Short mmCIF file of C-alpha atoms and ligand atoms in Angstrom, two decimals:
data_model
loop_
_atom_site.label_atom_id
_atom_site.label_comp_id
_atom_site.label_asym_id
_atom_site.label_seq_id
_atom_site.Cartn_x
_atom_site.Cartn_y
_atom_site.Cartn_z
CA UNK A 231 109.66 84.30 94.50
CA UNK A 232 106.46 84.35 92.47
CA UNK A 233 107.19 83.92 89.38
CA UNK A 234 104.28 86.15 87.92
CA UNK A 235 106.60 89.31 89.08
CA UNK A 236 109.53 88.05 87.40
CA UNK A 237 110.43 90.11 84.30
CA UNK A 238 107.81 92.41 85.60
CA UNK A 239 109.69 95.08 84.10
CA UNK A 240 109.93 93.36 80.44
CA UNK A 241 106.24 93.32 80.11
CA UNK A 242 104.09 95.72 78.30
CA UNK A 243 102.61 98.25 79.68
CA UNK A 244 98.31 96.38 79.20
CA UNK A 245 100.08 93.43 80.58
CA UNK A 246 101.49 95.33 83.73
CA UNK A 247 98.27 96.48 84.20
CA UNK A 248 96.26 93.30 84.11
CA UNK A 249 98.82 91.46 86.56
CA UNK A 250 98.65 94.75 88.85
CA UNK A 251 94.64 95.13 88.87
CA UNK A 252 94.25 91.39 89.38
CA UNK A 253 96.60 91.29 92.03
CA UNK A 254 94.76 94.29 93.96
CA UNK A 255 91.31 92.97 92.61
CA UNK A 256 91.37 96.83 91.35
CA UNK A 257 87.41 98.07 90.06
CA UNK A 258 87.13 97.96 86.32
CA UNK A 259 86.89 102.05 86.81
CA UNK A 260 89.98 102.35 89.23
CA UNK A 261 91.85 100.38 86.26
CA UNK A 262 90.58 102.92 83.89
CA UNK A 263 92.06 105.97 85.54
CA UNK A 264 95.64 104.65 86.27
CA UNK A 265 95.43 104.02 82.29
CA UNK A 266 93.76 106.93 80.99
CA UNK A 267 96.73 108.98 83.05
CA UNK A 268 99.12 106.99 80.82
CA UNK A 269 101.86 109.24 79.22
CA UNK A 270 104.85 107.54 76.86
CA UNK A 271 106.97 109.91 78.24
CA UNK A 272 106.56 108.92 81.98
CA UNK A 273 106.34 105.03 80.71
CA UNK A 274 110.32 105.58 79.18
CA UNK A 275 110.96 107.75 82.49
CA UNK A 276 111.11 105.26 85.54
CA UNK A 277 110.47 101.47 85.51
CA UNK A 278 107.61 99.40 86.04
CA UNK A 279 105.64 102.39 85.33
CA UNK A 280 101.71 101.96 86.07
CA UNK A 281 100.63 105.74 85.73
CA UNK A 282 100.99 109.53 85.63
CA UNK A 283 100.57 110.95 89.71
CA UNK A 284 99.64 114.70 89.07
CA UNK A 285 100.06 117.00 91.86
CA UNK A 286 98.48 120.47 91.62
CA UNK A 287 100.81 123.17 90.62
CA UNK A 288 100.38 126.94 91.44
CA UNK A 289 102.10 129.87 91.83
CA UNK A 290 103.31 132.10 94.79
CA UNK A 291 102.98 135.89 93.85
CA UNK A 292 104.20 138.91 95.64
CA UNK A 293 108.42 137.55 95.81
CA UNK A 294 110.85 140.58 95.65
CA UNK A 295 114.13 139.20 95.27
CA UNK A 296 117.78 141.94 94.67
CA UNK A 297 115.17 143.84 93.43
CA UNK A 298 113.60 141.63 90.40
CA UNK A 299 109.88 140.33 91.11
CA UNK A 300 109.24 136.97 90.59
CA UNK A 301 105.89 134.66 90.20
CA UNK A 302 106.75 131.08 91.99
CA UNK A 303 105.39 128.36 90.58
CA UNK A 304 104.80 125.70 93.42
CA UNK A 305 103.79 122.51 93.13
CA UNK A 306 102.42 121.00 96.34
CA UNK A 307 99.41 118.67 97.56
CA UNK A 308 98.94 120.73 100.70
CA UNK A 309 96.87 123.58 101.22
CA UNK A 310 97.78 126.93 102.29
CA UNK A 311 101.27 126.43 101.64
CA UNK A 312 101.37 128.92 98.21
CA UNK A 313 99.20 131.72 100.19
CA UNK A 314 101.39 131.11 103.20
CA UNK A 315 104.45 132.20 101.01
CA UNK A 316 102.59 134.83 99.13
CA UNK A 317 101.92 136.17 102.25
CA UNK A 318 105.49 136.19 103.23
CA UNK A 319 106.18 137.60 100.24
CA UNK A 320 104.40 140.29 100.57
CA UNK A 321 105.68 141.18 104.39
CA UNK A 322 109.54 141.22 103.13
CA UNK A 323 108.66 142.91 99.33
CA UNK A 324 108.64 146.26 101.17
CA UNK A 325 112.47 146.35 101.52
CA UNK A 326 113.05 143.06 99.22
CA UNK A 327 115.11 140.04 99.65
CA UNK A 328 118.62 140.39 99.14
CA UNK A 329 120.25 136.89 98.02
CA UNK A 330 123.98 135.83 97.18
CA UNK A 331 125.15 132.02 95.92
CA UNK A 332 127.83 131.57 97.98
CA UNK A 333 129.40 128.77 96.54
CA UNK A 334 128.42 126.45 93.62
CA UNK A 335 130.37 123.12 93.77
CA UNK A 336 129.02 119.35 93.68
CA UNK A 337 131.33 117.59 96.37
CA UNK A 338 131.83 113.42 95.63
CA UNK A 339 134.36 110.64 97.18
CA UNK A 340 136.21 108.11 96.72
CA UNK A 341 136.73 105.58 99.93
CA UNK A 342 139.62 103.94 100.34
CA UNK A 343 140.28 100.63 102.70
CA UNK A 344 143.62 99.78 103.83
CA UNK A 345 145.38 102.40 101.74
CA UNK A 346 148.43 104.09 103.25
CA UNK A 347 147.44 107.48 104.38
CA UNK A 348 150.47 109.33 103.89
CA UNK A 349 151.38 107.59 100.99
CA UNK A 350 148.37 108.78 99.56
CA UNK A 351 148.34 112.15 100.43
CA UNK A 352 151.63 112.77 99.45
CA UNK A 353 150.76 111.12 96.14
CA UNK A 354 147.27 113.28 95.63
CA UNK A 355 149.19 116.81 96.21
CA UNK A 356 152.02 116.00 93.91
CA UNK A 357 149.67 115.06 91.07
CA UNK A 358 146.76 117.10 91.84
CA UNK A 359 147.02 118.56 88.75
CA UNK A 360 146.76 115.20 86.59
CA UNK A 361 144.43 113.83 88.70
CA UNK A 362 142.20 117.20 87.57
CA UNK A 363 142.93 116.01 84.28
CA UNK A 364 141.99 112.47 84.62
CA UNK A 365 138.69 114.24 86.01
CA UNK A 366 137.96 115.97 83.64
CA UNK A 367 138.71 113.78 80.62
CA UNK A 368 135.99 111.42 81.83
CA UNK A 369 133.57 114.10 81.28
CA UNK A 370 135.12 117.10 78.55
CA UNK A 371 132.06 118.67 77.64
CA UNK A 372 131.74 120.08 81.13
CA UNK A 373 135.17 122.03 80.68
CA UNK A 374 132.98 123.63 77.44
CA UNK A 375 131.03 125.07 79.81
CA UNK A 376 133.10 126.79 81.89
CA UNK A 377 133.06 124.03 84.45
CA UNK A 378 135.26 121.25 85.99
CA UNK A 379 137.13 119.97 88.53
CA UNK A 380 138.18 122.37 90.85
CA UNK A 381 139.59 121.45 94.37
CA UNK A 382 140.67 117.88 95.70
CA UNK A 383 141.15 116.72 99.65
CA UNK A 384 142.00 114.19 101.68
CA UNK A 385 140.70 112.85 105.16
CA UNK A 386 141.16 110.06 107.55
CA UNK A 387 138.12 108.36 108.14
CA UNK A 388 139.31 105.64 110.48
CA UNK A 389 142.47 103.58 110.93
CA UNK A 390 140.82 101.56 108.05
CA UNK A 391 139.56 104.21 105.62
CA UNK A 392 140.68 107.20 103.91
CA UNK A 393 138.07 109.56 101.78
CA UNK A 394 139.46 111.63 98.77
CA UNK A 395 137.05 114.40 98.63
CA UNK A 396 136.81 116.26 94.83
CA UNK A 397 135.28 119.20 94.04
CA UNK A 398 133.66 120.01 90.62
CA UNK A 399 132.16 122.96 88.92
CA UNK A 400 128.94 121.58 87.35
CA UNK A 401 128.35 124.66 85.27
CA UNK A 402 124.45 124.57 84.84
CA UNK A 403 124.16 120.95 85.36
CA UNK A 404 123.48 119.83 88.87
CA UNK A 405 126.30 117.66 88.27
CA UNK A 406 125.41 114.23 90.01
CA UNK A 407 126.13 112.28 86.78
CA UNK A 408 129.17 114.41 86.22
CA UNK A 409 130.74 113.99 89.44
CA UNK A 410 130.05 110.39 89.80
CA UNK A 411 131.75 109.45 85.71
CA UNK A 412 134.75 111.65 87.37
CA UNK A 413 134.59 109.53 90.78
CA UNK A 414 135.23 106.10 88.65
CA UNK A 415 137.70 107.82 86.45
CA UNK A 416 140.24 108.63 88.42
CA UNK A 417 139.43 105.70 90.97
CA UNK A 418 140.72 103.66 88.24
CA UNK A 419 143.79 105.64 87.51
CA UNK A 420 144.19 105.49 91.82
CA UNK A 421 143.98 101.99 91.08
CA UNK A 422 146.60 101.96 88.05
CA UNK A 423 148.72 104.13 90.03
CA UNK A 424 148.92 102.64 93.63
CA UNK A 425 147.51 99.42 94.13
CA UNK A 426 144.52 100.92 96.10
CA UNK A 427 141.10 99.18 97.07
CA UNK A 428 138.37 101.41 96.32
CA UNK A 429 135.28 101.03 98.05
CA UNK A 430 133.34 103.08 96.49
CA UNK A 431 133.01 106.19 94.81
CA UNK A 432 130.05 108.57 94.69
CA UNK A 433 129.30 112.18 95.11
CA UNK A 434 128.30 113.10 98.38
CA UNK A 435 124.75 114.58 99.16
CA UNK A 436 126.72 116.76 101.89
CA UNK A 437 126.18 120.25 99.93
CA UNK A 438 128.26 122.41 101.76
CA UNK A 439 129.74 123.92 99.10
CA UNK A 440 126.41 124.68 97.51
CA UNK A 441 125.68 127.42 99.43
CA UNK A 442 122.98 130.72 99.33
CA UNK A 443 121.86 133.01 101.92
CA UNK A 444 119.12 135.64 101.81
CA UNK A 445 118.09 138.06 103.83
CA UNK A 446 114.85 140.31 104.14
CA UNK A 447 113.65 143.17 106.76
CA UNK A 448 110.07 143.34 107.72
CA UNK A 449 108.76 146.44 108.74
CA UNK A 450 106.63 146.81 112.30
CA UNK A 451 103.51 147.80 110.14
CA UNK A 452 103.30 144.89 108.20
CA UNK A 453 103.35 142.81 111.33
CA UNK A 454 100.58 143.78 113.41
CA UNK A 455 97.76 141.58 114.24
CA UNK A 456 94.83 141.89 115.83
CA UNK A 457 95.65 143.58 119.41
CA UNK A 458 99.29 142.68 119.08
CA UNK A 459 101.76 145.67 118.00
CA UNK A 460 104.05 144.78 115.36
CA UNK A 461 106.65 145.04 117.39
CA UNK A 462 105.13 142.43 119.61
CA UNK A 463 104.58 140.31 117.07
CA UNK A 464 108.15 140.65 115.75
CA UNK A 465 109.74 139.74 119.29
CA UNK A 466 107.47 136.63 119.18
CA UNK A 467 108.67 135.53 116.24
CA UNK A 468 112.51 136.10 117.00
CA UNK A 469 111.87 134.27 119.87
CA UNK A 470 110.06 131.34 118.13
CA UNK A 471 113.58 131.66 116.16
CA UNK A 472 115.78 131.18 118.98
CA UNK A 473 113.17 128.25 120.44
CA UNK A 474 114.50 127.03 116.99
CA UNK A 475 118.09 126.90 118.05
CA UNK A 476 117.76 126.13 121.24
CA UNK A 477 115.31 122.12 120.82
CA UNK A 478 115.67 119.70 118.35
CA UNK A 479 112.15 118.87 118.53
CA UNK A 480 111.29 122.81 117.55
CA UNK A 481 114.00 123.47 114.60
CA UNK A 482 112.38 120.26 112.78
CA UNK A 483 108.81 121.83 112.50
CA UNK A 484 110.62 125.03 112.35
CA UNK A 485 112.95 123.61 109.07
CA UNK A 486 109.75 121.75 107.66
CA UNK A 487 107.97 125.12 107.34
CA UNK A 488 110.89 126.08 105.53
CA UNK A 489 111.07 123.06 103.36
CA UNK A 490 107.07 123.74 102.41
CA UNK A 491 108.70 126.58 100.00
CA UNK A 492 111.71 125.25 98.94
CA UNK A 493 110.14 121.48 98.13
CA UNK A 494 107.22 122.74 96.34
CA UNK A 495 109.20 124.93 94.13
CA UNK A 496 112.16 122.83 93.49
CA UNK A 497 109.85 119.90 92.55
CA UNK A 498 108.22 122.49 90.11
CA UNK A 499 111.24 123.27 87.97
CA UNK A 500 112.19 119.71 87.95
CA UNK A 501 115.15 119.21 90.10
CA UNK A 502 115.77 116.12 92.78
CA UNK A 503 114.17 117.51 95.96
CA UNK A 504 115.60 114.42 98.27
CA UNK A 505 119.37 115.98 97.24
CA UNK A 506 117.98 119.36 98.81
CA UNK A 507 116.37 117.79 101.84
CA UNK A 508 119.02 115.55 102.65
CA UNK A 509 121.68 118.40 102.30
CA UNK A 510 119.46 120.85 104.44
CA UNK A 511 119.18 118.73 107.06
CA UNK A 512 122.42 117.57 107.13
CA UNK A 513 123.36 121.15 106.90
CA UNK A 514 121.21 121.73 109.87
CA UNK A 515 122.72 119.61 112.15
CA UNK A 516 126.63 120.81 111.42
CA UNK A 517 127.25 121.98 114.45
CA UNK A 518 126.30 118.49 116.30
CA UNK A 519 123.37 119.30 117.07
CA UNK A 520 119.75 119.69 114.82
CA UNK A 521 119.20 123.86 115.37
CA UNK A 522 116.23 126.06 113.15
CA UNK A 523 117.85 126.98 109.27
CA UNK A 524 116.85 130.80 109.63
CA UNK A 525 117.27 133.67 112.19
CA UNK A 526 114.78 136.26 112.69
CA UNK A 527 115.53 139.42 115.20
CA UNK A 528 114.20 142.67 116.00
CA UNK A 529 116.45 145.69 115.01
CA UNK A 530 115.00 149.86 115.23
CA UNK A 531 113.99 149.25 111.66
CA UNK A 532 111.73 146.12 112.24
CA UNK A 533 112.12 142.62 111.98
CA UNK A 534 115.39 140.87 109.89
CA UNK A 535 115.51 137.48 109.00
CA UNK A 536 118.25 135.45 107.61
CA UNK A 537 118.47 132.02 106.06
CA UNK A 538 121.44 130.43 104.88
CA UNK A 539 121.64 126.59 103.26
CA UNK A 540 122.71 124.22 100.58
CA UNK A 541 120.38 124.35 97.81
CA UNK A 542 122.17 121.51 94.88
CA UNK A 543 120.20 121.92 91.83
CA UNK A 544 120.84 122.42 88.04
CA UNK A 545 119.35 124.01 85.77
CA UNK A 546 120.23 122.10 82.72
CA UNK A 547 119.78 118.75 82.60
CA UNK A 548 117.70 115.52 84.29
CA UNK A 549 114.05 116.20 84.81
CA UNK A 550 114.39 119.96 84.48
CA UNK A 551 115.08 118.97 80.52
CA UNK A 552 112.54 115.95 80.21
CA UNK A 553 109.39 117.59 81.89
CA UNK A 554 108.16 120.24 79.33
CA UNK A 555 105.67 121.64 82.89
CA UNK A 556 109.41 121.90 84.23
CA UNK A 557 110.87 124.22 81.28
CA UNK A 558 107.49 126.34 81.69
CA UNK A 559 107.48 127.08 84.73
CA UNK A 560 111.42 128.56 84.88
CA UNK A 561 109.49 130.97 81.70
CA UNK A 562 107.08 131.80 84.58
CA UNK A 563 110.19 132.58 87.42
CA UNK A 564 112.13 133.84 84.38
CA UNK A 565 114.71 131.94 85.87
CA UNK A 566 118.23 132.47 83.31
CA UNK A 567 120.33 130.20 85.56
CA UNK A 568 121.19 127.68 88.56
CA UNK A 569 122.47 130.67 90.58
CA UNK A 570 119.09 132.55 90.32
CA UNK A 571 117.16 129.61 91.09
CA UNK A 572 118.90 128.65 94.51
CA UNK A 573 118.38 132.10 95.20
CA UNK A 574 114.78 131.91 94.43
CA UNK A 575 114.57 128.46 96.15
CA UNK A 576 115.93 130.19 99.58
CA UNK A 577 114.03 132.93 99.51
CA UNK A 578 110.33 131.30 98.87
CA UNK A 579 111.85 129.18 101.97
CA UNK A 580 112.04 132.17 104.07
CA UNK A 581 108.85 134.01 103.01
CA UNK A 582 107.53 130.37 104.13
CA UNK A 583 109.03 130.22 107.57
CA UNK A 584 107.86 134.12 108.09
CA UNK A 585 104.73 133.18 107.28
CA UNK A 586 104.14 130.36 109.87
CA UNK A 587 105.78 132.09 112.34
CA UNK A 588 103.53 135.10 111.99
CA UNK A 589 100.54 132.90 111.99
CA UNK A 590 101.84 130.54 114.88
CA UNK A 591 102.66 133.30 117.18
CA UNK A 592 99.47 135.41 116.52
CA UNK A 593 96.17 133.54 115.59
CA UNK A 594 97.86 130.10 115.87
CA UNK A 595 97.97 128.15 112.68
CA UNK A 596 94.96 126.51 112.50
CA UNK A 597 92.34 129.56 111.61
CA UNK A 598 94.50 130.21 108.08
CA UNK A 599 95.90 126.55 107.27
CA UNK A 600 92.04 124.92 108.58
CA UNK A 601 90.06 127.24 106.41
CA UNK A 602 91.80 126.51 103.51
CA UNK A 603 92.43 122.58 104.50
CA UNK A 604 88.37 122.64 104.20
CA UNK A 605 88.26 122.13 100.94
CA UNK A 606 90.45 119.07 101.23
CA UNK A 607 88.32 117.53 104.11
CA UNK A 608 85.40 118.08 101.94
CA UNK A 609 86.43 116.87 98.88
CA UNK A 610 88.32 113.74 101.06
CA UNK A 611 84.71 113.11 102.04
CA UNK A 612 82.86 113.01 98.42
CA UNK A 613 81.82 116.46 97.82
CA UNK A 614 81.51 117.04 94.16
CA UNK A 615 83.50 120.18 93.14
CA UNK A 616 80.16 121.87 92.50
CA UNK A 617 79.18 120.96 96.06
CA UNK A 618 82.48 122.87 97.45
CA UNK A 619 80.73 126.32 98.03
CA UNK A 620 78.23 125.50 100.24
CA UNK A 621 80.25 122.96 102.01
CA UNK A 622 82.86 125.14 102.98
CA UNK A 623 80.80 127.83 103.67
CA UNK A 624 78.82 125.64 106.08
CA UNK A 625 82.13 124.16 107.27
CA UNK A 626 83.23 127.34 108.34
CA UNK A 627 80.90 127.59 110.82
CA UNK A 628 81.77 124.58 112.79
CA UNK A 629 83.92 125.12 115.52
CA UNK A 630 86.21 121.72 114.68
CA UNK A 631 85.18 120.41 111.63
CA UNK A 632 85.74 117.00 111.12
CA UNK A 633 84.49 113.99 108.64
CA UNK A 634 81.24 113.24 110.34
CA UNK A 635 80.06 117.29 109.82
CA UNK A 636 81.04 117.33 105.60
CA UNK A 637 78.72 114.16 105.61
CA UNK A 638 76.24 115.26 107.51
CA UNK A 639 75.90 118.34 105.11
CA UNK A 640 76.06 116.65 102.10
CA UNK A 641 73.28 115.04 103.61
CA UNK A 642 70.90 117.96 103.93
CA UNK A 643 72.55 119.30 100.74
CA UNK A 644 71.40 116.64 98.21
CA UNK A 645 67.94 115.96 99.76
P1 HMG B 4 95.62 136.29 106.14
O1 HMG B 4 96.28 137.08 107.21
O2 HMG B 4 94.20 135.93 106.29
O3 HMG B 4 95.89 136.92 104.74
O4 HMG B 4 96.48 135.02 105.93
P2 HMG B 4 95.46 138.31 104.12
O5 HMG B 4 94.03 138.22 103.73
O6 HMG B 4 95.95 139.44 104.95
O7 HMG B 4 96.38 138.21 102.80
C1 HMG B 4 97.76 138.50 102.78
C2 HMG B 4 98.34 137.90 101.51
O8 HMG B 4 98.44 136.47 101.67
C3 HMG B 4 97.48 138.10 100.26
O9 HMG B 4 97.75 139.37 99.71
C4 HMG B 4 97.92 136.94 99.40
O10 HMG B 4 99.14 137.24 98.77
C5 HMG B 4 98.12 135.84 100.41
P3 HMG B 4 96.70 140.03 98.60
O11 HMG B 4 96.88 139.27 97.34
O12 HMG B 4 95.32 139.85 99.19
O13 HMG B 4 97.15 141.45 98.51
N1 HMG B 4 96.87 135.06 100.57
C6 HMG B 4 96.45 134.12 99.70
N2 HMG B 4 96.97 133.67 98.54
C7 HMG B 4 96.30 132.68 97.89
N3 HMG B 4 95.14 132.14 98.34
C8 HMG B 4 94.59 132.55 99.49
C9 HMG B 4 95.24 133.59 100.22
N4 HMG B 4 94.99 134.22 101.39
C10 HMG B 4 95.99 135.11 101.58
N5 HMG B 4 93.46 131.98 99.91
C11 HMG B 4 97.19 132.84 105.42
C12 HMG B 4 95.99 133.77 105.55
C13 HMG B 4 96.71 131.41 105.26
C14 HMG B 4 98.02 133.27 104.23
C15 HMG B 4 98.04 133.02 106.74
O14 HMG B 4 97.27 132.62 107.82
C16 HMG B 4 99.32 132.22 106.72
O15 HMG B 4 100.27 132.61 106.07
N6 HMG B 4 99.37 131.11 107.48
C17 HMG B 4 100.47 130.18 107.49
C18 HMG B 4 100.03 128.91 106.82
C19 HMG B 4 101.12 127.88 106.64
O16 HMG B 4 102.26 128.06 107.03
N7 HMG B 4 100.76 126.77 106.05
C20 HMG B 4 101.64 125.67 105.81
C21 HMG B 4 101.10 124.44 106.46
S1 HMG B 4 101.44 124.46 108.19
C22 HMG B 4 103.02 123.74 108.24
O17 HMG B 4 103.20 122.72 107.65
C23 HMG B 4 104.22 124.44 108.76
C24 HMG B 4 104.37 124.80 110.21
O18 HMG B 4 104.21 123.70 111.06
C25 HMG B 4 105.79 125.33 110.30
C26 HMG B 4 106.20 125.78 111.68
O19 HMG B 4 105.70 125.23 112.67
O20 HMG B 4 107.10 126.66 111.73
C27 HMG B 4 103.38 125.83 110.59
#
């Protein structure tokens, strides 16, 4: 190994730099914005830290949630995504979205090899109750909070291994430390007690027992577009929906659309947005095969859609406590717990999906997303933020605007 990288980590942060920029042959003025976008904060946060990344936050408007209104805040590096799910918004604030946490447990496990299955599970039921204890002695302050360990199971995984699967309250938390201190404590008393070999133990992103659904009804009038009826347009979309269930290949566009909402949100207030994804798509693949996370069909009263997933987040705790934009922007949602904010979380994710349905059944997706993307391809190709205007507006009149046509109107611009 080169030796220059070794201790990387133990260096400061001008001699991290240096070794960095002269490894990259980096421009004296690309080394100048990686520093000037240097907070001690971020430097304590991760390792090997080099430099803040900011991404542009916004918020969604329009959300109607069991009757409370809430602004969004979203952050997110792609355009049209916030006025895609203010747009949504708006469609289902007419009769509202009605949410419900269904459940609120972090799930972990502890893998046996070799153990003795029956053994074991006659051992875990008659001392369930102590090994609760044991759980929850490893971490007490969560029993302060009205949390804990709640439910405990055992599985055969194989001739070979055994998971015990625990279930804990997290309270506020999102729990991951929790679980995992409980995980080691009472794989050590397992050990004390029987002998076992432990594999491992770790919670498990599996978040079936974190689970929300909403719900929202769009009426016909809101739909229409164009020459299409609402009523056309709401059969379109219920059967994009069912395309959804029906191919793989579909539900993953179909689930990423959802996933615009939830991400840029989640990300917002702080929480660990690969926990979500993995669980969602885990989620969405229970039945054995990868189907679409909502459902939208046409009833007499208009169009109902329905969206029900794991959403494992806290609202105490990890980033959502060290990011002060994190703490803000819960003030914004005036947010007052983890059971509002999944509920929040899965409804931005359905006022997303409505939204690109609407647009992908009607106009196609391009004429909304492109004319916002625009700016993007603009900017991508040097215009100055002064420039923007006129490039867009020139833009807009191409029919496929690409690279090559932002240049060639900067050209004419700054002659
Ligand atoms: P429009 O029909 O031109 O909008 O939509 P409108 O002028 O009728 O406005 C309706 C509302 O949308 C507004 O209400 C705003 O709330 C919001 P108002 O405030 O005027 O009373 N809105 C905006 N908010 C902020 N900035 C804006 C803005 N424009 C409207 N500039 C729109 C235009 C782009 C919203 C629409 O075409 C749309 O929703 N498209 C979907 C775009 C989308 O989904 N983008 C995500 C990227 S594509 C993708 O990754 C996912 C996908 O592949 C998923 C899938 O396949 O399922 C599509």
């Amino acid at each position: 190994m080169n030796s220059k990288w070794q201790h990387f980590y133990q260096k400061t942060y001008q001699e991290r730099l240096a070794l960095i920029a002269e490894a990259a042959d980096l421009t004296a003025k690309e080394v100048n914005q990686l520093a000037t976008q240097n907070s001690p904060a971020n430097n304590q946060l991760i390792e090997n830290f080099v430099s803040d990344y900011p991404l542009p936050s916004g918020v969604a408007t329009n959300l109607v949630i069991n009757g409370k209104t809430y602004l969004v805040p979203m952050v997110t590096e792609e355009p049209s995504v916030i006025a895609a799910a203010s747009n949504g918004s708006q469609m289902l604030a007419v009769n509202g979205i009605s949410a419900r946490v269904i459940s609120r447990l972090i799930d972990g496990q502890i893998i046996l090899k070799g153990a003795n299955f029956d053994q074991l599970e006659t051992f875990v039921t008659a001392n369930r109750q102590q090994l609760f204890e044991v759980a929850n002695q490893s971490h007490p302050s969560v029993l302060k909070h009205g949390g804990g360990a709640q439910r405990v199971a055992i599985r055969k995984l194989s001739t070979q291994f055994t998971s015990i699967d625990l279930s804990v309250d997290p309270g506020e938390a999102m729990g991951a430390n929790l679980v995992n201190t409980m995980l080691e404590a009472v794989s050590g008393w397992l050990k004390d007690q029987l002998a076992v070999n432990v594999t491992m133990a770790i919670l498990t992103n599996f978040a079936a027992d974190s689970l929300v659904t909403v719900s929202g009804l769009v009426s016909f009038e809101q739909l229409a577009k164009g020459s299409l009826s609402g009523k056309a347009v709401a059969q379109r979309i219920a059967d994009a929906s069912q395309v959804a269930q029906l191919d793989p290949r579909r539900a993953t566009t179909h689930n990423k659309g959802i996933m615009n909402g939830i991400d840029a949100a989640a990300v917002a207030f702080g929480n660990d947005w690969r926990a979500i994804e993995s669980a969602v798509h885990a989620y969405a693949a229970r039945s054995g095969q990868y189907r679409g996370l909502s459902q939208w069909q046409v009833s007499d009263r208009g169009l109902a859609g329905k969206l029900t997933l794991p959403i494992p987040i806290g609202f105490v705790g990890g980033a959502t406590s060290v990011f002060p934009l994190a703490k803000i922007n819960q003030r914004i949602a005036k947010l007052t717990s983890a059971g509002e904010e999944m509920q929040l979380l899965a409804a931005i994710g359905l006022a997303q999906n409505l939204a690109a349905l609407k647009a992908l059944v009607t106009e196609g997706i391009q004429r909304g997303h492109m004319s916002l993307q625009l700016k993007s391809l603009a900017m991508a190709n040097g215009a100055t933020e002064s420039e923007l205007p006129q490039v867009v507006a020139e833009l807009k009149k191409v029919a496929h605007a690409s690279a090559g046509d932002v240049k060639q109107i900067l050209k004419q611009l700054r002659r």
